[in-house]
Coordinates of C-alpha atoms in Angstrom, one line a residue:
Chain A
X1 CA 68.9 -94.1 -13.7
X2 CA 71.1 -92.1 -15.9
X3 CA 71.3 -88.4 -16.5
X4 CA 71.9 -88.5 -20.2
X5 CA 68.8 -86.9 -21.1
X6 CA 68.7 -83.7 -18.5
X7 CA 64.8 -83.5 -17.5
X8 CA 63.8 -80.1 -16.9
X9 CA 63.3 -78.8 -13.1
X10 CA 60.5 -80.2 -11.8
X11 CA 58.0 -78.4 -8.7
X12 CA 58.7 -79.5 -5.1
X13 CA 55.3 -81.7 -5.0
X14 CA 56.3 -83.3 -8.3
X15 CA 60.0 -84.0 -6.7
X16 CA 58.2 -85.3 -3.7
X17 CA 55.6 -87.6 -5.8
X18 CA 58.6 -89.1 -7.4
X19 CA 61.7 -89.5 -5.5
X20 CA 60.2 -89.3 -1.7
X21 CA 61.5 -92.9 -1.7
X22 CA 64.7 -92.5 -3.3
X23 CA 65.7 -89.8 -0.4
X24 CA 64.5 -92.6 2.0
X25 CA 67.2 -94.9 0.5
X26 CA 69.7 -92.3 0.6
X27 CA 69.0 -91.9 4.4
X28 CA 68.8 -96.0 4.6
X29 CA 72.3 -96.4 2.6
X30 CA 73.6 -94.4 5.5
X31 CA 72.5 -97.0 7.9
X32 CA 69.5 -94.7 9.5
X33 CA 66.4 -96.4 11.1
X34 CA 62.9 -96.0 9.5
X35 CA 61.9 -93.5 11.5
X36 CA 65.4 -91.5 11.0
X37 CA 65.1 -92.1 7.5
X38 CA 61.6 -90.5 7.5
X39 CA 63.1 -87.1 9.1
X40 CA 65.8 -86.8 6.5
X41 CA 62.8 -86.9 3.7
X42 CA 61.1 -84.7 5.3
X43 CA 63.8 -82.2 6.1
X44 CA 65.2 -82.3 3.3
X45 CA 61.8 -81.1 1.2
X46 CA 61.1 -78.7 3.7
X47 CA 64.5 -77.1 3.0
X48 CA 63.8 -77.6 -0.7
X49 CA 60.6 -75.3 -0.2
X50 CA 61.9 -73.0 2.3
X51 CA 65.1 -72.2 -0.2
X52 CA 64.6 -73.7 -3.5
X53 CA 68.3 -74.3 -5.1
X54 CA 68.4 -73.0 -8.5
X55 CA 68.5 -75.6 -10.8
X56 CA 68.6 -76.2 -14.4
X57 CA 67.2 -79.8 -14.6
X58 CA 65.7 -82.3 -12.3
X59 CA 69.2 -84.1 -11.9
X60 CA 70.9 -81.2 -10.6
X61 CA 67.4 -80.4 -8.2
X62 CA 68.4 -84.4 -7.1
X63 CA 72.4 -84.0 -6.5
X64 CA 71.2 -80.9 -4.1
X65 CA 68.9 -83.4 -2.7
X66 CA 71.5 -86.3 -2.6
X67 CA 74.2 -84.0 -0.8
X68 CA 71.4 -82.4 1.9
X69 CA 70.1 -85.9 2.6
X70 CA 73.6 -87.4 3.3
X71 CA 74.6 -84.0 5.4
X72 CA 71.8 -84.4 7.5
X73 CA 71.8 -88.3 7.7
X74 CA 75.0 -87.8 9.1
X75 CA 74.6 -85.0 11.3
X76 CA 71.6 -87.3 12.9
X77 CA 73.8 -89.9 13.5
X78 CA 76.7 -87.5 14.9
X79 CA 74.0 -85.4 17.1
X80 CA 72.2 -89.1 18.4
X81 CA 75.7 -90.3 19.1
X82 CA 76.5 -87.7 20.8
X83 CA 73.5 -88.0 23.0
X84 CA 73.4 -91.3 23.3
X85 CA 77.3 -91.8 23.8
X86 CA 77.9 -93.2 20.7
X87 CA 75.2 -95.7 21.0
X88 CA 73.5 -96.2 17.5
X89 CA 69.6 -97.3 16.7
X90 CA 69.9 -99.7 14.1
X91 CA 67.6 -100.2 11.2
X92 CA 64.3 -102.3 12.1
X93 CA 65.8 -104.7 10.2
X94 CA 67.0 -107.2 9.7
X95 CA 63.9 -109.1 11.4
X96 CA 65.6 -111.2 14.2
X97 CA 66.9 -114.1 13.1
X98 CA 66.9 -113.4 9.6
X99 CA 70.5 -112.4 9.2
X100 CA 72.5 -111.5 11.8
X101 CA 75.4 -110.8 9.8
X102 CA 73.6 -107.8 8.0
X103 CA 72.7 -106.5 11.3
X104 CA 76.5 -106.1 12.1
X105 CA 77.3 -104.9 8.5
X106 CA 74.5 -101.9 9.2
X107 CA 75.8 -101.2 12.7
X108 CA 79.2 -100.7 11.1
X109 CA 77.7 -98.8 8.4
X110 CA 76.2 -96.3 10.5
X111 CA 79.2 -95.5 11.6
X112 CA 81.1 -96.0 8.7
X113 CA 79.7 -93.8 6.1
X114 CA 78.7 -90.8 8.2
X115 CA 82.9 -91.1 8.7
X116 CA 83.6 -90.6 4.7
X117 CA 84.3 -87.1 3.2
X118 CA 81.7 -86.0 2.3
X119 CA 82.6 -86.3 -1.5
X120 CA 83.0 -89.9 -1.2
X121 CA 79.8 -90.3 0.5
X122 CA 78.0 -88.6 -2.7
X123 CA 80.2 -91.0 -5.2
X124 CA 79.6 -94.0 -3.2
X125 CA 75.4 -92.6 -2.8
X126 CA 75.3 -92.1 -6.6
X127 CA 76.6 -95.0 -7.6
X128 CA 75.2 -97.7 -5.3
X129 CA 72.2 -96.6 -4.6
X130 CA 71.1 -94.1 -7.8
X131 CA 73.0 -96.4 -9.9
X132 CA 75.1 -93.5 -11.9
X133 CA 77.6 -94.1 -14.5
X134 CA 80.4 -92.8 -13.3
X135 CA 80.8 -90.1 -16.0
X136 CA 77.2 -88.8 -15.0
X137 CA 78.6 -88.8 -11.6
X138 CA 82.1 -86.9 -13.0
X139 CA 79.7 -84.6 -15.0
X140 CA 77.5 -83.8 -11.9
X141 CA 80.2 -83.4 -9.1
X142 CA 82.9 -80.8 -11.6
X143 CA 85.0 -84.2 -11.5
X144 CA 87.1 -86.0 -14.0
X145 CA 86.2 -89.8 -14.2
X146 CA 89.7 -91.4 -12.9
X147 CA 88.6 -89.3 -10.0
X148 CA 85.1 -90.4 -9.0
X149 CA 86.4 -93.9 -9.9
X150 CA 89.4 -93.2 -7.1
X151 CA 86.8 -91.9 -4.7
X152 CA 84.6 -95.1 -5.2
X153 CA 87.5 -97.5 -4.8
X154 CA 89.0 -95.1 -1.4
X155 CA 85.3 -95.0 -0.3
X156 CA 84.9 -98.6 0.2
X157 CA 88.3 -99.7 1.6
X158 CA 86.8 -97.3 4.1
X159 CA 83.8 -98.4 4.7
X160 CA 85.4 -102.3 4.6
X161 CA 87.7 -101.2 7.5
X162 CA 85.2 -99.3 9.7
X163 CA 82.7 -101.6 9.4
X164 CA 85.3 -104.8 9.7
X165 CA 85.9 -104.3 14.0
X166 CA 81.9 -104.4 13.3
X167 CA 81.3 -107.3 12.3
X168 CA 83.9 -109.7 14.5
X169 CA 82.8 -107.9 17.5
X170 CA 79.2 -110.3 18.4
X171 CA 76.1 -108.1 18.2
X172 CA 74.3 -107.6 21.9
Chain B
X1 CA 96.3 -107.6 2.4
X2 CA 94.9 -105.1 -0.2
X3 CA 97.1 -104.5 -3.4
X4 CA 98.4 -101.1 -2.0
X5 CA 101.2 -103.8 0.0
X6 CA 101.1 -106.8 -1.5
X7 CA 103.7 -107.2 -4.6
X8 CA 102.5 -105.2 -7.2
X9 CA 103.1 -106.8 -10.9
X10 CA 101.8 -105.3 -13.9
X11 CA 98.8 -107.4 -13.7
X12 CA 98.1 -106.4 -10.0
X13 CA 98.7 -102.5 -11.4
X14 CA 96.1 -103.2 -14.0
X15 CA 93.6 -105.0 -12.0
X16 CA 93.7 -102.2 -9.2
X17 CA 92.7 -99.6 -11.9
X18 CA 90.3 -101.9 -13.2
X19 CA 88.4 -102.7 -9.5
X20 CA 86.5 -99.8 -10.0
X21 CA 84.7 -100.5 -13.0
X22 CA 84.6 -104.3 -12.4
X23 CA 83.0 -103.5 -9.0
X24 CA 80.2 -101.0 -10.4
X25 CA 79.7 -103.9 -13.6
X26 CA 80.8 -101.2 -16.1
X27 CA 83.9 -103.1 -17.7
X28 CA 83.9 -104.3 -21.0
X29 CA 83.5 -107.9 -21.5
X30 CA 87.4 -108.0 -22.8
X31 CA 88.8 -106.0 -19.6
X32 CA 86.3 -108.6 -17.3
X33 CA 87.9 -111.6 -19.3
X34 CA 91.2 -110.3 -18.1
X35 CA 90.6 -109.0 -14.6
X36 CA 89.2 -112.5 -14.3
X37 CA 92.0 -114.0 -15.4
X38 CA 94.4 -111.9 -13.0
X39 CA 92.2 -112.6 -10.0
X40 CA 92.5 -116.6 -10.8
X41 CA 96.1 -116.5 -10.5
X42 CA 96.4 -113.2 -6.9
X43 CA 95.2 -114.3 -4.1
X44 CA 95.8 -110.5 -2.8
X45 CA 93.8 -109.1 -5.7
X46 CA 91.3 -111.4 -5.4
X47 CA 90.8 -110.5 -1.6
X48 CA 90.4 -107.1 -2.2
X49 CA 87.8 -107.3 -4.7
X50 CA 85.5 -109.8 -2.7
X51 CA 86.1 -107.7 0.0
X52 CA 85.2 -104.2 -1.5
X53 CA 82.3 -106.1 -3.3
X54 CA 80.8 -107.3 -0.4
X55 CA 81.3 -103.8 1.1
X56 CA 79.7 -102.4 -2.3
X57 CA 76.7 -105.2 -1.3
X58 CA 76.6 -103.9 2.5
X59 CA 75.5 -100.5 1.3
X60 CA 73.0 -101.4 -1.6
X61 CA 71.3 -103.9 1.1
X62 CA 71.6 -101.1 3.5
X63 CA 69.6 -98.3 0.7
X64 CA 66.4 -101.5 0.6
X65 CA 64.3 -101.4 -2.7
X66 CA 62.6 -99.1 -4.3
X67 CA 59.3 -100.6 -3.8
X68 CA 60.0 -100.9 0.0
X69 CA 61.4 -97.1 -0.2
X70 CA 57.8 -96.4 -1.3
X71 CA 55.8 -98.3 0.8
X72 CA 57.7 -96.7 4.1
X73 CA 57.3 -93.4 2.2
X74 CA 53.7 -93.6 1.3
X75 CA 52.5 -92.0 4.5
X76 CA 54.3 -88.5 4.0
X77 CA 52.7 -85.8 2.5
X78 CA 53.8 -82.6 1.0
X79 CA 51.4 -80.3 3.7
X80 CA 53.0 -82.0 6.3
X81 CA 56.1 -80.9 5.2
X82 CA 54.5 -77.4 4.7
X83 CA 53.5 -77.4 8.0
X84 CA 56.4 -77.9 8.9
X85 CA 57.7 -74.9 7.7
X86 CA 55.8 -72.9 10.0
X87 CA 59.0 -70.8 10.8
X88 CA 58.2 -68.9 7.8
X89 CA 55.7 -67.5 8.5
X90 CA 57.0 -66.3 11.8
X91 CA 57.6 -62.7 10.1
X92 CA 53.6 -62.2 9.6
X93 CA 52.8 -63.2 13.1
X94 CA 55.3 -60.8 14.3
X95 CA 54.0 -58.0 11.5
X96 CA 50.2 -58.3 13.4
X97 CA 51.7 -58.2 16.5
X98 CA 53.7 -55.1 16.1
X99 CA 50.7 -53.4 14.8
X100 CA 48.3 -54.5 17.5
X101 CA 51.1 -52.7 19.9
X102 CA 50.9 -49.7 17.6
X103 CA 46.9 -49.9 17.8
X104 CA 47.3 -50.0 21.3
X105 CA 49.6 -47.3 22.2
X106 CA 47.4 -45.0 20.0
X107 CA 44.6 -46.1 22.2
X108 CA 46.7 -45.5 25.3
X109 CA 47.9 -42.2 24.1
X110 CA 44.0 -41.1 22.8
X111 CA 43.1 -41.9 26.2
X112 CA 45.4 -40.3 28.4
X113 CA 45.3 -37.3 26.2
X114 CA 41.3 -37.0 26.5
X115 CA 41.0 -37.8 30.2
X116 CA 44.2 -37.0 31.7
X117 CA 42.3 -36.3 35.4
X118 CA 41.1 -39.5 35.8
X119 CA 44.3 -41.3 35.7
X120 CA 46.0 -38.7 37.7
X121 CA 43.2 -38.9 40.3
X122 CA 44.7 -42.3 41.4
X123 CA 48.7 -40.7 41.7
X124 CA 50.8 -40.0 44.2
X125 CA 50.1 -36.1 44.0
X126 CA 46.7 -36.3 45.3
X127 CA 46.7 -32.4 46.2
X128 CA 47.4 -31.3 42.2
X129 CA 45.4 -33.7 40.8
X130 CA 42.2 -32.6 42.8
X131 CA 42.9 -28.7 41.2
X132 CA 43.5 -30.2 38.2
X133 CA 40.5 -32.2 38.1
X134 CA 38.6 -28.8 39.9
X135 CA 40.3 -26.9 36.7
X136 CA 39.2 -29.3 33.9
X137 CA 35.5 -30.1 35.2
X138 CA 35.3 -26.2 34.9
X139 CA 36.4 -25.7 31.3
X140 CA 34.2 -29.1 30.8
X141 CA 30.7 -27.6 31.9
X142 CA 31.2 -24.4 29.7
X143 CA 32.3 -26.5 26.5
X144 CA 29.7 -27.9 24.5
X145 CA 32.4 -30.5 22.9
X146 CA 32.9 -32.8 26.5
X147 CA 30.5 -36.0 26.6
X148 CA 27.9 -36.9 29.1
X149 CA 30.2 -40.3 30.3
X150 CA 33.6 -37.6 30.5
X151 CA 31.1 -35.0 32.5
X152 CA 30.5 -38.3 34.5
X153 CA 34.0 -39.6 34.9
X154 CA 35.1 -36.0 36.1
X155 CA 32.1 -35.6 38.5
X156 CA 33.0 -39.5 40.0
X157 CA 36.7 -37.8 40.4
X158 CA 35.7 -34.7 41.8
X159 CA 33.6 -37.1 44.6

């Protein structure tokens, strides 16, 4: 998906009808369960209606999305932490014995990306998951492109060290 | 080791401003030939960009597919999410509830204005209420304007 040709804003039910899944992989990338996943959609169109952002095309009504989902992604996992002393749900899957070493990579990632600035969590969103070019990205955070491009590259190291102590330490 | 502290040559220099572009698939074939190349021959280099792809990997397994997306999706609806937004409408509740308090002292204030005696009966000042009551059931028979249930009410108060 590219932003090259700026789609006018589109209606909160047309929004919905179209990227209701793509929040839900926002709220996945972070490393969310379904059900968490399915809360972060749900508040984030509920914010949409209660305060629509004034936007001049449907990419820009998507960054707002993009950068609410990720907020609250990672205040679920801060608040749940914080309940739950630091113990995380994990995603439903992996199904057991399919592939244990994603399960550790999503434990890590939990933690891991709800750790990043939150800049580099909306490069590293954009990119992997929305599949932006990095000047559509540059054009849509007010960045230059050696910039996003040093936030990408920062952004993983990060993740790679959270998530390593992750993945040696044997899954209960 | 990552390229930040292994020895950095020119090639390593190139290759670390290339990673980015390399790892998103954005580099033209003539940079990739070269990256390539570099990685062949830096064991450091090559490290950090199986690393950070992998990591890259982590996160794009992590986001699912977009058909899965919509299947897990498929259940929410739009009026749920209205619903949901019941706190908005919070102000209008309160609106009908601050006039049915306004309704409702008017009613309270109609009523003690019209029959004062009978709640005054019932007060600690038994003595003035009963001249009260003695005063108003007076000025009640000779006006035409008092009802038959006030006449009543008075007479059950005078009793």
């Amino acid at each position: 998906m590219t932003t090259s040709q700026p789609h006018p804003p589109r209606s909160a039910d047309e929004l919905f009808a179209r990227h209701r899944g793509l929040v839900y992989r926002w709220a996945h990338a972070h490393g969310l369960s379904h059900e968490q996943s399915l809360d972060v959609v749900q508040e984030s169109f509920a914010r949409f209606i209660a305060a629509p952002p004034g936007c001049a095309s449907e990419g820009a009504q998507l960054a707002w999305l993009r950068r609410v989902a990720s907020n609250l992604a990672a205040d679920q996992h801060r608040s749940r932490g914080r309940e739950a002393g630091a113990r995380v749900q994990l995603p439903p899957h992996p199904a057991p014995g399919e592939d244990p070493d994603l399960e550790s990579h999503r434990r890590g990632l939990l933690h891991a990306m709800c750790s990043l600035p939150e800049r580099q969590r909306m490069v590293i969103i954009a990119r992997l998951v929305d599949e932006l070019s990095f000047p559509a990205i540059a054009d849509e955070l007010g960045l230059s492109v050696p910039t996003v491009k040093t936030h990408f590259v920062r952004a993983l190291r990060s993740l790679r060290n959270a998530m390593a102590p992750a993945q040696e330490t044997p899954s209960p | 080791m990552t390229p930040t502290d292994h020895p950095c040559s020119p090639g390593c220099a190139r290759a670390i401003d290339q990673m980015a572009d390399m790892l998103a698939g954005d580099a033209p074939p003539s940079d990739r030939a070269a990256f390539v190349s570099h990685l062949a021959s830096c064991e450091a280099c090559r490290l950090e960009f199986e690393s950070l792809a992998g990591t890259s990997q982590a996160v794009t397994l992590a986001a699912g597919s977009r058909a899965d997306a919509h299947a897990a999706t498929s259940g929410l609806t739009l009026p749920r999410l209205h619903s949901a937004g019941r706190v908005e409408r919070a102000p209008g509740h309160r609106r009908v509830l601050m006039w049915c308090a306004i309704a409702a002292a008017f009613a309270a204030g109609f009523f003690l204005h019209a029959s004062p005696t009978v709640l005054k009966s019932s007060g600690p000042s038994g003595g003035q209420s009963a001249s009260v009551i003695e005063r108003y059931a007076a000025s009640a028979a000779a006006s035409p304007h008092v009802s038959d249930l006030e006449r009543g009410l008075l007479s059950i108060a005078r009793h």
